[in-house]
XYZ file of C-alpha atoms in Angstrom:
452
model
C 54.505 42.094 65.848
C 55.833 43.523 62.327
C 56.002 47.349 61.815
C 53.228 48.696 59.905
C 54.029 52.010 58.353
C 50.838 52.643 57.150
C 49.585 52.265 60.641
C 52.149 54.815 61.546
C 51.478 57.447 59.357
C 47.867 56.808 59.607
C 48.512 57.806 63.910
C 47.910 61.631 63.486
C 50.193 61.710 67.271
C 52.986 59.696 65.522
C 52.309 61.554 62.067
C 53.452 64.570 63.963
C 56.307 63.169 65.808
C 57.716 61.180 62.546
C 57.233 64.934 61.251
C 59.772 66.891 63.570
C 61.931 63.692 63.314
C 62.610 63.626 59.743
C 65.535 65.221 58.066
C 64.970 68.251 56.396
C 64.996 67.886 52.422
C 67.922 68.542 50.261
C 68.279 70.355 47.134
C 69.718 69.501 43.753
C 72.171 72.467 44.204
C 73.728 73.831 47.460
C 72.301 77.165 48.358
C 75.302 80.652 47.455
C 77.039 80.890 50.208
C 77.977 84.402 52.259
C 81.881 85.123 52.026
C 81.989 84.805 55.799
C 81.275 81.015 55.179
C 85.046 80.569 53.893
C 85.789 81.595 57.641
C 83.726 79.146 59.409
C 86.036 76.846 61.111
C 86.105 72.362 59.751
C 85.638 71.680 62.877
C 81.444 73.142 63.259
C 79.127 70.953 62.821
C 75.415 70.847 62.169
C 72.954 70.442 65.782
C 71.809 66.857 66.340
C 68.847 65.136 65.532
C 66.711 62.655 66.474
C 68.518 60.280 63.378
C 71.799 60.685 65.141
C 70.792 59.019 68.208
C 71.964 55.775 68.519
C 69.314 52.890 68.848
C 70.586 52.831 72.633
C 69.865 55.877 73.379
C 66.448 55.903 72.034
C 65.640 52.874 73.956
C 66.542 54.289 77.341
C 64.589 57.552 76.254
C 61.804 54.618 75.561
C 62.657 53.920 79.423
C 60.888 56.985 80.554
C 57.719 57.434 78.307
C 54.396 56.844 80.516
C 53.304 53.431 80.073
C 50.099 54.586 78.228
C 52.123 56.487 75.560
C 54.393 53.749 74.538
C 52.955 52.615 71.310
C 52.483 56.266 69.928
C 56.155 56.954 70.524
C 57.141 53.237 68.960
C 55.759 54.269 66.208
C 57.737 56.924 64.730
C 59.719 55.036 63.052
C 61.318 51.647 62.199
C 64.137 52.066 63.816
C 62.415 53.477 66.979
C 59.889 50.665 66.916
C 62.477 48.196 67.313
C 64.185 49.940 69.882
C 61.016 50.190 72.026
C 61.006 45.773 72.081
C 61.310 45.852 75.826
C 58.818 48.985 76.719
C 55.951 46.993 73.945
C 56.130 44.058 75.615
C 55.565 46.051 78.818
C 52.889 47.505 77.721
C 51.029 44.793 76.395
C 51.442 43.289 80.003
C 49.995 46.444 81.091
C 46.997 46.184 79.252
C 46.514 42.369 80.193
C 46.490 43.407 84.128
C 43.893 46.218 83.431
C 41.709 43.159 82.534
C 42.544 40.761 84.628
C 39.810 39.037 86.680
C 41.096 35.681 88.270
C 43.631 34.427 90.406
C 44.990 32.491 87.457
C 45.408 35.139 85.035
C 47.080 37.069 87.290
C 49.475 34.500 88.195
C 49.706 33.431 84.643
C 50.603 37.262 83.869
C 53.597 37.681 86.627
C 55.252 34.117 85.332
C 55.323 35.809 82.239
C 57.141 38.400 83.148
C 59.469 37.423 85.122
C 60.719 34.803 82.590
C 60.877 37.692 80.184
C 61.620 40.829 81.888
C 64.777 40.446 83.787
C 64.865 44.224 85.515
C 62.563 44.225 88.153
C 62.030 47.584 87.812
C 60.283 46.787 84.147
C 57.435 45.060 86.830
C 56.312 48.272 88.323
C 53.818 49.692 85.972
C 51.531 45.944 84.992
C 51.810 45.495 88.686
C 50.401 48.849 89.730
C 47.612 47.810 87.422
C 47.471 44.318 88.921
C 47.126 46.505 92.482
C 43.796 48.168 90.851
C 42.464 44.822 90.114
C 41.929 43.723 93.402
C 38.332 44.963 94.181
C 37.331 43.486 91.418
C 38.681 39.709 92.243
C 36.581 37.008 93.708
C 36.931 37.115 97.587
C 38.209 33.795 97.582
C 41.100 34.717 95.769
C 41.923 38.280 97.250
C 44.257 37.019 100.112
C 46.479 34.883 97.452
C 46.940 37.351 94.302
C 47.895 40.050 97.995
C 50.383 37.624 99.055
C 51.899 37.112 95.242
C 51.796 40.533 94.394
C 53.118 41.110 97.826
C 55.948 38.830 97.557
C 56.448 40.208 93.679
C 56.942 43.861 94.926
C 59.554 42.790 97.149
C 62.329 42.466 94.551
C 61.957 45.577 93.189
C 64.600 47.695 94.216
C 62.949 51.307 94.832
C 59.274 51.004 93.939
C 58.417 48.072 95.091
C 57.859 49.651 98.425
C 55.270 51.697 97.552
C 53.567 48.892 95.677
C 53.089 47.150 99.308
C 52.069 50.234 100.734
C 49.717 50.545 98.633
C 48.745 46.935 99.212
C 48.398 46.899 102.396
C 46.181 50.144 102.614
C 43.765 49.217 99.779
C 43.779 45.344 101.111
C 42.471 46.302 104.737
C 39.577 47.968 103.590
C 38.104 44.328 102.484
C 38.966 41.708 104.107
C 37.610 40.085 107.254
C 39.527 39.520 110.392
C 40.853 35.781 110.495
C 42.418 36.691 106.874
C 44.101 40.073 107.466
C 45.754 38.322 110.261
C 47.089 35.887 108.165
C 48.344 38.102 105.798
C 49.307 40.942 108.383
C 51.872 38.147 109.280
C 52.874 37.492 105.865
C 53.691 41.379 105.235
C 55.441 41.903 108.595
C 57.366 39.126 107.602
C 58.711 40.506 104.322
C 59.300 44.098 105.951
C 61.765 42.496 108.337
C 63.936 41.197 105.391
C 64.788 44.696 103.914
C 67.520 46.461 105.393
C 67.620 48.513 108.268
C 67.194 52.332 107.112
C 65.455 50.988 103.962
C 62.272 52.369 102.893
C 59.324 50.206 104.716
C 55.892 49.585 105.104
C 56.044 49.681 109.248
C 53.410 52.590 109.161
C 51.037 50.653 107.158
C 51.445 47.864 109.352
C 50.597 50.014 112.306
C 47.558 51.155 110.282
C 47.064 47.870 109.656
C 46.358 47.072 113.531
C 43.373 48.717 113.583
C 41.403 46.130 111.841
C 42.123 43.282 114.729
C 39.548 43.326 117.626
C 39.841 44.529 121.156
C 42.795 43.628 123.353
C 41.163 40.647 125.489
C 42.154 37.151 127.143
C 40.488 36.105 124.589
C 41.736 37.492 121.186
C 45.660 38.644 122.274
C 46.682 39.039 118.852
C 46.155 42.529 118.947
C 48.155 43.277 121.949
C 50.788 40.952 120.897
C 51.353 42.733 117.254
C 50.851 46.396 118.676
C 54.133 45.421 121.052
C 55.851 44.395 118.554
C 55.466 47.729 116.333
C 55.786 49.527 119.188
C 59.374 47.531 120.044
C 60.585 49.077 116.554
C 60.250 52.425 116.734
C 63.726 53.769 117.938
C 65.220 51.558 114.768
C 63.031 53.506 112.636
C 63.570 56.976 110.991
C 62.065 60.518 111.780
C 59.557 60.191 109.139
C 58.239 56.845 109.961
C 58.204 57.511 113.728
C 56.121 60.644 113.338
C 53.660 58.588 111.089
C 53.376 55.799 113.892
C 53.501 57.257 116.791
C 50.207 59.119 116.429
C 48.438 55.838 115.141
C 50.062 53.484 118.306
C 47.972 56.758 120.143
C 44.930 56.442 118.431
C 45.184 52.705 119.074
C 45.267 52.777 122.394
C 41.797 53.018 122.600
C 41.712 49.156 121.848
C 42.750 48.231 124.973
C 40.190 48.269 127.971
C 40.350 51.567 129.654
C 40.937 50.063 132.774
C 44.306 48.869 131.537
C 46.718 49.151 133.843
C 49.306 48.790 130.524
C 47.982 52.348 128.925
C 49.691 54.487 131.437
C 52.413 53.385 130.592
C 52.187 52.952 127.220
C 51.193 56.891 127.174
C 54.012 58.084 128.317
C 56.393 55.584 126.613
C 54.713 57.377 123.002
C 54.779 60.434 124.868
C 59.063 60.436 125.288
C 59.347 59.028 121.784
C 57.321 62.119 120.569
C 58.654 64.256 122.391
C 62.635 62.930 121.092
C 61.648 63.827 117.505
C 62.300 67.060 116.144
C 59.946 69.666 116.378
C 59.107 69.779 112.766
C 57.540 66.392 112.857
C 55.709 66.472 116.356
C 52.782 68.080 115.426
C 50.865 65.031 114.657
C 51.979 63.276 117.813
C 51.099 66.269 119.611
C 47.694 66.591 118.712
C 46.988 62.592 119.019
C 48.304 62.475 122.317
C 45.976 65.514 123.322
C 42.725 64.030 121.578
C 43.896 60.735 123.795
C 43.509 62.537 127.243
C 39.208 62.718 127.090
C 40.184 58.510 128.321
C 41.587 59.203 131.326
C 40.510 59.511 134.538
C 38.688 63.610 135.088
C 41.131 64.450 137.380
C 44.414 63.574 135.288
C 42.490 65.419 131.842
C 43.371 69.317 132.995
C 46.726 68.759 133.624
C 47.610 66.444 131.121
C 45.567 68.307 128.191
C 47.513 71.899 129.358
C 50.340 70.045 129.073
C 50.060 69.166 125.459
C 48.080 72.492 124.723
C 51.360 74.376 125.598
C 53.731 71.583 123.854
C 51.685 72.268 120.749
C 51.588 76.408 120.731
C 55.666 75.698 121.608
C 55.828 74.154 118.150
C 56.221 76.290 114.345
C 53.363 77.420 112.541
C 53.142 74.656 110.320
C 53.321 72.263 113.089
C 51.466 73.517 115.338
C 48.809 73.191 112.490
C 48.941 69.882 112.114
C 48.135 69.389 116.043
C 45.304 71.440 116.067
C 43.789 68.844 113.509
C 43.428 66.778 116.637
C 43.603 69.066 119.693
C 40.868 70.151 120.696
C 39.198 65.951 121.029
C 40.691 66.126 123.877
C 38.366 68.564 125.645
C 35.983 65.749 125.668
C 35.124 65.575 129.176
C 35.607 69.324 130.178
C 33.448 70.926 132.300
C 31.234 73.791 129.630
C 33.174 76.519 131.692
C 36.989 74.760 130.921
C 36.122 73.943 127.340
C 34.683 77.528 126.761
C 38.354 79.216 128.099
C 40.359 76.504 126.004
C 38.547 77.438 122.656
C 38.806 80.706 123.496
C 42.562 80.473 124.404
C 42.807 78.257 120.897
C 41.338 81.286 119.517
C 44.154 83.513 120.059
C 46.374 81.587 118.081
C 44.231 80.790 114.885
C 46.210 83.233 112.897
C 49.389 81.053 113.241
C 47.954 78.091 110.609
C 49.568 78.554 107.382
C 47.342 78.831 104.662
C 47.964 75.845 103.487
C 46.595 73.826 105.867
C 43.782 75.831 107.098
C 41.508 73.497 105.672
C 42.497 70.317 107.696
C 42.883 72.545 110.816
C 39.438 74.067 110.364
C 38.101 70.646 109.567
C 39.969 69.536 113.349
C 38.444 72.680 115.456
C 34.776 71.940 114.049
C 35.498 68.123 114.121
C 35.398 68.700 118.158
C 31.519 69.872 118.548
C 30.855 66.108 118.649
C 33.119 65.993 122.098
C 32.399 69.797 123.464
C 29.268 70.995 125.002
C 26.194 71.391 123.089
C 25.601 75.512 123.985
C 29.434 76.073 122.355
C 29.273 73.935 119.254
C 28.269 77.054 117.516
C 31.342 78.778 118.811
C 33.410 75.381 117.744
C 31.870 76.072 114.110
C 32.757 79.828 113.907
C 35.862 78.976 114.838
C 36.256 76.785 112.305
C 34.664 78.642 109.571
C 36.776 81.176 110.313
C 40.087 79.988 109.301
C 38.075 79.391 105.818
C 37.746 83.238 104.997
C 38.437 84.593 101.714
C 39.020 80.705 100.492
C 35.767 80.395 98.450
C 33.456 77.470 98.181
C 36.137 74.731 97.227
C 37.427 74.968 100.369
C 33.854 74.586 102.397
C 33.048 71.583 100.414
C 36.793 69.908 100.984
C 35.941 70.498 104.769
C 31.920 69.178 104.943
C 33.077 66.368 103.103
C 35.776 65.499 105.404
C 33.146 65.962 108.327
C 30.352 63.535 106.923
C 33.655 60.982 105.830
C 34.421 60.844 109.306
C 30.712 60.899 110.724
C 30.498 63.759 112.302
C 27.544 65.388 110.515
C 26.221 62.180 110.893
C 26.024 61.663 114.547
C 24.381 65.744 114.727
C 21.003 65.894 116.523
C 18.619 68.526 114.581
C 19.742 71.001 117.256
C 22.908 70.583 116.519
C 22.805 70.437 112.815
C 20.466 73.248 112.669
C 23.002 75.675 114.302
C 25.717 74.281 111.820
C 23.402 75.079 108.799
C 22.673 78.646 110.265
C 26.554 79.346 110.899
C 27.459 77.969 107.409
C 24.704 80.407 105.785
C 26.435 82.919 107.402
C 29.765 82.027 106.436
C 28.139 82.121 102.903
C 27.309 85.266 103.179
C 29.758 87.149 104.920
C 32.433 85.981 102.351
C 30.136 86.933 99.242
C 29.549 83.096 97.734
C 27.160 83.388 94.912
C 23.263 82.258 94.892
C 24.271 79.891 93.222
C 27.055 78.284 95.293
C 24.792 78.913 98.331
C 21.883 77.193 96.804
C 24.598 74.081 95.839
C 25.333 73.944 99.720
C 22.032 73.681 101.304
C 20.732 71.704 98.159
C 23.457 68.809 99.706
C 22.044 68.624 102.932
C 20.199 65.241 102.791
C 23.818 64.019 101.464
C 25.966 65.671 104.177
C 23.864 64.342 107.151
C 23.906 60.700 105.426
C 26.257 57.436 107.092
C 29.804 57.955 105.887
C 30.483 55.520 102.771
């Protein structure tokens, strides 16, 4: 491609930058100089510009322009044009994978560049657009342009990584059983090639699980691949251990309930939980309390207390995060034990940090759907509570999250009647506008709908 400088100066963006870049203009004669100047030592020199730098220099700036800004900044000058030869070509691969549509364009595309772009890390930003691509693909072809790009990612030093992740969590959302399997297997047997303490994609892979069926005699897989997760954790780190030990919890709802593995498997997660530090257990915490509504009525009281207490042990922050999950756990409570547990939780509402007072209060209201029918009304003022003062942005974030995960869904009119009548008074008592009330109830139809 030649360099076209009336394209250039016809780019208002690189009109301006070509502006600041040039020199400014000399004059015929040099301007009188002050008597001081006679002082000023041989050595001072005049600042650098953007014409000093050497065409290196520019290229590695190049290096760290966003993708989509590449060809403004190439076009500044001639010399910065050429400079730019590696980030162009880049970025015309990045437009090609915005429009790719096929299995053989895409593979067409990545033999490109790898016979032309020899640092992996050059990959990163047509591949993330190759990522976006997959919804629109052909079913048929879904599985191989994942196991490609999957493969692809995996010699890229530091963001290839987060490519699979990525993968992996966009790729279970579509695919049917028999096939995730199959590629499950493919991914888990990539992650075992990096090296230990490496960045990984085990908590994806956990994720992953839940898309296989029920633990039976007759479809083991599940069992057999949630073992083997499981058998990693005290190789992994902190971070990665407090992201999979609350989704092994979550899981264990796959096996029968008659197991006579998930004791044991409970308090296996339980020690590993309880060996991390206390600022990541709050997610553990709170799954291993929503897990206890499974057991048998007599163990629930004393195991739930138990947790209760490990979670109001842990800091604020923390003890936030469990309370997203808590409170499931009161399941099957009598009305007269769940009543004193919210009202116990109660006391201790104060301690969420702002921050995340919109996940807890999403958690405490998320439990009407396992508590008593004459205290989900106290479950959603509660709830509402720890929204005060927070305005309507807020609200929304948390009804949203409640009909994502079904819960306003699954509400009998009863039910959803007192929830409209405690929401009104929310409304009120916190001063939202006519209008912003009128945009709530207007929404109704859409918050009661199936999740999507």
């Amino acid at each position: 491609m030649d360099f076209d400088l009336n394209a250039a100066l016809n780019d208002y963006q690189a009109y301006i930058c070509a502006l600041e870049a040039r020199p400014a203009p000399t004059t015929s004669a040099p301007p009188p100089q002050p008597p001081s100047a006679a002082l000023t030592p041989p050595s001072a020199k005049r600042p650098t510009t953007y014409q000093d730098l050497p065409t290196e220099v520019i290229a590695r700036i190049g290096d760290y322009v966003p993708v989509q800004d590449v060809m403004p900044f190439a076009t500044v000058d001639r010399r910065t044009y050429y400079a730019m030869q590696t980030r162009r070509l880049v970025h015309n691969y990045w437009q090609r994978a915005k429009q790719a549509v096929t299995f053989e364009s895409i593979n067409r595309l990545l033999d490109e560049m790898d016979g032309t772009l020899a640092d992996p890390a050059q990959h990163v930003e047509p591949m993330d657009a190759l990522c976006q691509r997959l919804r629109a693909l052909h079913s048929a072809d879904r599985g191989d342009v994942f196991q490609r790009l999957f493969a692809a990612a995996q010699r890229i030093p530091q963001d290839g990584v987060q490519i699979q992740k990525a993968l992996l969590l966009m790729h279970r959302d579509f695919t049917y059983e028999l096939e995730w399997m199959e590629l499950f297997d493919f991914a888990y047997a990539l992650a075992e090639q990096r090296e230990p303490g490496q960045d990984n994609v085990w908590p994806e892979l956990a994720l992953g699980l839940s898309n296989f069926s029920l633990d039976t005699p007759e479809t083991p897989e599940f069992a057999q691949w949630y073992y083997k997760i499981l058998a990693r954790l005290p190789s992994l780190s902190v971070a990665e251990q407090a992201q999979i030990i609350p989704t092994l919890t979550r899981l264990l709802s796959k096996f029968n309930q008659a197991d006579p593995r998930i004791p044991e498997l409970y308090t296996l997660l339980h020690d590993y939980a309880l060996r991390l530090p206390p600022s990541h257990q709050g997610a553990s915490v709170g799954a291993l309390a929503s897990y206890v509504r499974r057991f048998p009525e007599a163990e629930q009281p004393t195991r739930y207390a138990q947790m209760r207490d490990w979670a109001l042990s842990l800091p604020d922050d923390q003890w936030g995060v469990a309370l997203q999950r808590l409170p499931e756990g009161l399941g099957w409570f009598s009305p007269k034990q769940q009543a004193q547990e919210l009202a116990l939780l109660e006391r201790y509402l104060g301690r969420v940090p702002a921050a995340q007072r919109t996940q807890a209060a999403a958690g405490l209201i998320r439990s009407i759907y396992f508590i008593n029918d004459t205290l989900a009304k106290r479950g959603w003022q509660q709830g509402l509570s720890l929204l005060n003062g927070a305005g309507e942005a807020a609200l929304w974030e948390v009804l949203s999250e409640l009909r994502a995960n079904g819960v306003l869904w699954h509400l009998n009119n009863r039910k959803w009647k007192v929830a409209m009548g405690e929401i009104t008074r929310f409304m009120k008592a916190n001063h939202f506008s006519k209008p912003a009330q009128a945009r709530i109830h207007d929404s109704e139809s859409w918050l009661r709908s199936p999740p999507d």
